[in-house]
CSV table of C-alpha atoms in Angstrom, one decimal:
chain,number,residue,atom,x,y,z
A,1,UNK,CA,61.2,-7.0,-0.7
A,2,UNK,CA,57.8,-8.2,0.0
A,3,UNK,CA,57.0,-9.1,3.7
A,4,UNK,CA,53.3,-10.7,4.8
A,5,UNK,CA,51.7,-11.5,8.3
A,6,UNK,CA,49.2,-13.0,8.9
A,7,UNK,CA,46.7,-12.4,12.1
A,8,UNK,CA,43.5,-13.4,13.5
A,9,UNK,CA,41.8,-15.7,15.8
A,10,UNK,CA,44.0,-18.9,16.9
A,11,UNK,CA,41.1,-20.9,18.0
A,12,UNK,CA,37.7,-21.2,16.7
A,13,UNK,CA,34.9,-23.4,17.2
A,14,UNK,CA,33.4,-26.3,15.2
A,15,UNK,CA,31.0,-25.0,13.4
A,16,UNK,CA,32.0,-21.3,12.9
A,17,UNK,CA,34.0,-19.1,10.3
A,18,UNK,CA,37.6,-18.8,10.4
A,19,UNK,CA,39.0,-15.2,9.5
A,20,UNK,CA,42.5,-14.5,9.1
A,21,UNK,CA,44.0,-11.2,8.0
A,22,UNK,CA,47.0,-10.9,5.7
A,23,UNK,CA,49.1,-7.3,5.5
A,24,UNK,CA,51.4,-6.9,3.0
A,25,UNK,CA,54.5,-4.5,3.1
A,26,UNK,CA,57.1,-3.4,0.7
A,27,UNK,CA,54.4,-3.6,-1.8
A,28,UNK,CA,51.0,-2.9,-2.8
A,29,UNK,CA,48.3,-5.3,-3.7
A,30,UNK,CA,47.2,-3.6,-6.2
A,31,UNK,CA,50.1,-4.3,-7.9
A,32,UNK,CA,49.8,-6.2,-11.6
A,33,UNK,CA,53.2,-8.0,-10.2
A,34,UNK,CA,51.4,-10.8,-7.9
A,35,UNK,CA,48.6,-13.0,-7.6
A,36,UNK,CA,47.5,-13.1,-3.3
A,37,UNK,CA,46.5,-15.8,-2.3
A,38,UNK,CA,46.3,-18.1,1.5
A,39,UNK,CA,47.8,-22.0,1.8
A,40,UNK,CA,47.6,-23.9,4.7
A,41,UNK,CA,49.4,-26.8,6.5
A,42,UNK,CA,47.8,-29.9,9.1
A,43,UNK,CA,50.4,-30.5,12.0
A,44,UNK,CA,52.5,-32.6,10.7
A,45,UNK,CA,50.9,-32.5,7.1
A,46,UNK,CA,51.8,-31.2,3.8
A,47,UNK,CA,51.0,-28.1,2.1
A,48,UNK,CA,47.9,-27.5,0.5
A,49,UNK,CA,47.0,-24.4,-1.5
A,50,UNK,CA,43.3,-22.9,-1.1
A,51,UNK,CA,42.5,-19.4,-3.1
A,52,UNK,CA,44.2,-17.0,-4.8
A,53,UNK,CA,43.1,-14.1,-6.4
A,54,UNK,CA,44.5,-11.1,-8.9
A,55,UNK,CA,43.5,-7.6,-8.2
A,56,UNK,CA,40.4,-6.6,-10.5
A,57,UNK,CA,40.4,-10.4,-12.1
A,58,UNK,CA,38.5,-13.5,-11.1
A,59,UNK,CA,39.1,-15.6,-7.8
A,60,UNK,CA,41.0,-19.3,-8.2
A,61,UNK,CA,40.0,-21.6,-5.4
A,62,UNK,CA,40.8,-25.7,-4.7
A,63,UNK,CA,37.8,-27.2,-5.6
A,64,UNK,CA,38.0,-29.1,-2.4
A,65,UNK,CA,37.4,-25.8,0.0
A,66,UNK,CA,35.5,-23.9,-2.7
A,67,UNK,CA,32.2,-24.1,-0.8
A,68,UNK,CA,33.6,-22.7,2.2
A,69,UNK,CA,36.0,-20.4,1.3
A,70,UNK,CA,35.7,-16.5,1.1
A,71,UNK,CA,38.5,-14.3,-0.4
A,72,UNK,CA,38.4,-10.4,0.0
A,73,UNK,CA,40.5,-7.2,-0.6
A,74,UNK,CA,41.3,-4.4,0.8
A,75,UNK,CA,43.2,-2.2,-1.0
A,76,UNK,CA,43.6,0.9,1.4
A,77,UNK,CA,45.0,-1.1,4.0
A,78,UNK,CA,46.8,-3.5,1.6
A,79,UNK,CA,45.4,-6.3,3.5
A,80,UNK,CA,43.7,-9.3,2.1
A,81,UNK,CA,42.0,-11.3,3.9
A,82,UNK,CA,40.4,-15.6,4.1
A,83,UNK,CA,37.3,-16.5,5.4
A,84,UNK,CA,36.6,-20.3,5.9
A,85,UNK,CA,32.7,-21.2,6.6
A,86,UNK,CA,31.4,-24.0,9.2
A,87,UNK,CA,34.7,-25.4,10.4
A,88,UNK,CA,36.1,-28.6,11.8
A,89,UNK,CA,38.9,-30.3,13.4
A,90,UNK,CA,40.3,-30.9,10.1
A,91,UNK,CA,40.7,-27.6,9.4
A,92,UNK,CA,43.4,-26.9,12.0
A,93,UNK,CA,46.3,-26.2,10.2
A,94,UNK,CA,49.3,-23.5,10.2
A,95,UNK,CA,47.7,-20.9,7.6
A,96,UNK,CA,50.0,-19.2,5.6
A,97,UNK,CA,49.1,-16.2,3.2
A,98,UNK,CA,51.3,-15.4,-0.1
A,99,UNK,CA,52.2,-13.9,-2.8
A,100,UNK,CA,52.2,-15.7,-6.2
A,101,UNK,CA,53.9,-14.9,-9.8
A,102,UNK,CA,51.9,-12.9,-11.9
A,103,UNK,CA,51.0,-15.8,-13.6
A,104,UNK,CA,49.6,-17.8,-11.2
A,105,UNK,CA,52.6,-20.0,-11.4
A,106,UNK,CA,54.7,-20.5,-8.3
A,107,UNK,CA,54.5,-18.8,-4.9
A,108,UNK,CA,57.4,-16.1,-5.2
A,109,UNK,CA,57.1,-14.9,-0.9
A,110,UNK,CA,55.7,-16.5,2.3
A,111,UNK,CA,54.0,-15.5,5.7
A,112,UNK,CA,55.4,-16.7,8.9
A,113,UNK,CA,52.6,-18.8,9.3
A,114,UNK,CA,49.5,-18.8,11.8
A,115,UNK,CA,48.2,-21.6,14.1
A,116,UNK,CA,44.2,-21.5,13.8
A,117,UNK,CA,43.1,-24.4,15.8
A,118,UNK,CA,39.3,-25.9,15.9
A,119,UNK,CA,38.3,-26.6,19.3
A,120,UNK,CA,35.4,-26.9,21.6
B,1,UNK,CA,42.6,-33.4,-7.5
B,2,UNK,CA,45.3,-35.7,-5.8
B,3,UNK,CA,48.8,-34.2,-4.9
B,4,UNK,CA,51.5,-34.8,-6.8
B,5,UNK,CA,54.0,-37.7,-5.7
B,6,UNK,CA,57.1,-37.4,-4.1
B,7,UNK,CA,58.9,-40.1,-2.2
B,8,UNK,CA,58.4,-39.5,1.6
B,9,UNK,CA,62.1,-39.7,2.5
B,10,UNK,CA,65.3,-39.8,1.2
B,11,UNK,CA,68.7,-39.6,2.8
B,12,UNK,CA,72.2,-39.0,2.2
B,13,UNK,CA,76.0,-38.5,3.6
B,14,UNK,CA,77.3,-35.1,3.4
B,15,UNK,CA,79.2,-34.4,-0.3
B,16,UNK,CA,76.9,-36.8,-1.8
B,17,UNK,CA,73.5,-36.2,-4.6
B,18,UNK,CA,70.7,-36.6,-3.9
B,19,UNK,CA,67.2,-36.8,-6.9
B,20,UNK,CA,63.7,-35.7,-5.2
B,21,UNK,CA,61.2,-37.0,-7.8
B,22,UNK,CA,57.9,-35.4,-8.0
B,23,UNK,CA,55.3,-37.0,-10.6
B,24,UNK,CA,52.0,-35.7,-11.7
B,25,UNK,CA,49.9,-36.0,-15.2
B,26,UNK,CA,49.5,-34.3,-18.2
B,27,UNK,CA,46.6,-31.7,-16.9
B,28,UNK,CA,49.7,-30.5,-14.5
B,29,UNK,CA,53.6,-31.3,-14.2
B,30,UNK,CA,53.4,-32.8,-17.9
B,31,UNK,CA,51.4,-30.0,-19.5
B,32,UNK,CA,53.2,-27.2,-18.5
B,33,UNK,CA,56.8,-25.8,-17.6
B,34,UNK,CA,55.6,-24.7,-14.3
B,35,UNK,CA,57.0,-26.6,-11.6
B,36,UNK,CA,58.5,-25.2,-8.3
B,37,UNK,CA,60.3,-26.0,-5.5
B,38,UNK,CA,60.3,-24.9,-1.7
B,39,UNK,CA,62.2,-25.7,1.0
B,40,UNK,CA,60.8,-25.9,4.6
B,41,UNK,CA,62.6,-26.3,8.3
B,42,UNK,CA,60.4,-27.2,11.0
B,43,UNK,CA,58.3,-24.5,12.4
B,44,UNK,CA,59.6,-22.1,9.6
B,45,UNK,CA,57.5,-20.9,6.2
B,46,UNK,CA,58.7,-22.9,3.2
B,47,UNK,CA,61.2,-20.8,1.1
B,48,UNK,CA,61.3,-21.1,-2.6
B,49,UNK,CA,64.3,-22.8,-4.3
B,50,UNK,CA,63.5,-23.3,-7.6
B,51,UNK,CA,60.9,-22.0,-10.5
B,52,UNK,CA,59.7,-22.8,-13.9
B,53,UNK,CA,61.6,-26.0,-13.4
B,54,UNK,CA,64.5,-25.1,-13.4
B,55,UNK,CA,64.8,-21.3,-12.4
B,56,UNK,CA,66.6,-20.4,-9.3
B,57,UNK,CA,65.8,-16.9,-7.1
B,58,UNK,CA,68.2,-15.0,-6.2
B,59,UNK,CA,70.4,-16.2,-3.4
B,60,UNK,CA,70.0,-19.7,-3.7
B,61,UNK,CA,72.5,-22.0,-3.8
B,62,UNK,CA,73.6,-23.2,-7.8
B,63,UNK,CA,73.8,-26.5,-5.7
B,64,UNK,CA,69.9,-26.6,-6.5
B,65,UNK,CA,68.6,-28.2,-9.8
B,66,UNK,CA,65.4,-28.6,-10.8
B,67,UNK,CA,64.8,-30.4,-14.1
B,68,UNK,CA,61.4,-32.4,-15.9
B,69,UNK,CA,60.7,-35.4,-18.3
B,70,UNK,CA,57.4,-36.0,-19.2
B,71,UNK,CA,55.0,-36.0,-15.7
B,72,UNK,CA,58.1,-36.3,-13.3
B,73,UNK,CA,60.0,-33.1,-12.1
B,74,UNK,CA,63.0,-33.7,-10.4
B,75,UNK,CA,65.2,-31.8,-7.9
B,76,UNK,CA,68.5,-32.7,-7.4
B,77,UNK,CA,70.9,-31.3,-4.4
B,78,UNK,CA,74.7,-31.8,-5.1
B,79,UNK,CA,77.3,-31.6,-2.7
B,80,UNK,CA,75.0,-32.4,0.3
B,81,UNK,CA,75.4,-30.5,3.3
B,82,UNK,CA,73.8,-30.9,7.2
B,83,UNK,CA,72.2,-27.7,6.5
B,84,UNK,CA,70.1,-29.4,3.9
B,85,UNK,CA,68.4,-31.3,6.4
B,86,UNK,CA,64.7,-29.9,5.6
B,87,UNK,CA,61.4,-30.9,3.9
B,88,UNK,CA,61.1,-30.2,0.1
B,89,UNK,CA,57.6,-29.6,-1.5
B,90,UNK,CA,57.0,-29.5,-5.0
B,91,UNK,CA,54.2,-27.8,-7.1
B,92,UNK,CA,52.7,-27.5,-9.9
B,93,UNK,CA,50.7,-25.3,-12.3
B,94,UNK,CA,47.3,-27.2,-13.2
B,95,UNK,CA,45.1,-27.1,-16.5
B,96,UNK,CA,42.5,-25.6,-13.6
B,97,UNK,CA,44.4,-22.6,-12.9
B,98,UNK,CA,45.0,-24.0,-9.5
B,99,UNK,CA,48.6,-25.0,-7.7
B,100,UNK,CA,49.1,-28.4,-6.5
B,101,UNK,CA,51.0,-29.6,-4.0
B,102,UNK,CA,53.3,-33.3,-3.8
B,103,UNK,CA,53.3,-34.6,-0.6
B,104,UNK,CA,56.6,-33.3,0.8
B,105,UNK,CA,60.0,-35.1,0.9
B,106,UNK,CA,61.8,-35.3,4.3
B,107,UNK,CA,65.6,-35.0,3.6
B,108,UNK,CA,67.7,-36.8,6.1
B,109,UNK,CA,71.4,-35.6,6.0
B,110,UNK,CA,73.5,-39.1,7.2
């Protein structure tokens, strides 16, 4: 069974890039079984999905985050990993990374979940 | 794009159904046959319950039902039980190759 966790930073400044780290075990992600891919969640909010990607195939982001939003691999380390550019509050959120059907279609396994708060 | 729409609560006494609605538009829950389900306690990831409308993983409950007509997906929960008490997201597959999200339904066991 698939396990991810997340790390990184859990506050960050306006302004600045958010990275967070996602390693995967049980699993490689070079797999042709899942899609990787990072959703996040406001205190108190609902979900809200921002990239995904397929190993070797193009990158899906929400058009919403698009201009801000990095995705990168690394296979050696089955880690994958989200940058998000020139923060604000609004982007404090619980960030969780996943993994997705192969088909883009439903998110199959979770993260525990990382609080990345944007603060002065 | 705008989530999809779930009602924002809905409540019920153990033993009971209870019918989650989730309603999109043809570029996502109407067009295609890939809606899900997750359930989520507070402070805890969401879990999936239910896929391709009506597919359930294994280990869940056959108390979970997902079903669709037209834009709406719905997710019924028979014989209704306190540790049902938990937020319920739908999503759906969109004609962008992205996932959307409804706004989450906070089930109240009476």
């Amino acid at each position: 069974q698939l396990q991810l966790q997340e790390s990184g930073p859990g506050l960050v400044k306006p302004s600045e890039t958010l990275s967070l780290t996602c390693t995967v075990s049980g699993g490689s992600i070079s797999t042709s079984d899942y899609y990787w891919g990072w959703i996040r969640q406001p205190p108190g909010k609902g979900l809200e999905w921002i990239v995904s990607f397929y190993f070797s195939e193009k990158t899906y982001y929400n058009p919403s985050l698009k201009s801000r939003v990095t995705m990168s691999a690394d296979t050696s380390r089955d880690q994958f990993s989200l940058k998000l550019r020139s923060v604000t509050a609004s982007d404090t959120a619980v960030y969780y990374c996943a993994a997705l059907s192969r088909w883009l279609t439903y998110i199959d396994f979770w993260g525990q979940g990382t609080l990345v708060t944007v603060s002065s | 794009q705008s989530a999809l729409t779930q009602p924002a609560s809905v409540s019920g006494s153990p033993g009971q159904s209870i019918t989650i609605s989730c309603t999109g538009t043809s570029s996502d829950v109407g067009g295609y046959n890939y809606v899900s389900w997750h359930q989520q306690y507070p402070g805890k990831a969401p879990k999936l319950l239910i896929y391709d409308v009506s597919n359930r993983p294994s280990g869940v409950s056959n108390r979970f039902f997902g079903s669709k007509s037209g834009n709406t997906a719905s997710l019924t929960i028979s014989g209704l039980q306190a540790e049902d008490e938990a937020d319920y997201y739908c999503t759906s597959y969109t004609s962008s190759k992205t996932l959307l999200f409804g706004g989450g339904t906070k089930l109240t066991v009476l």
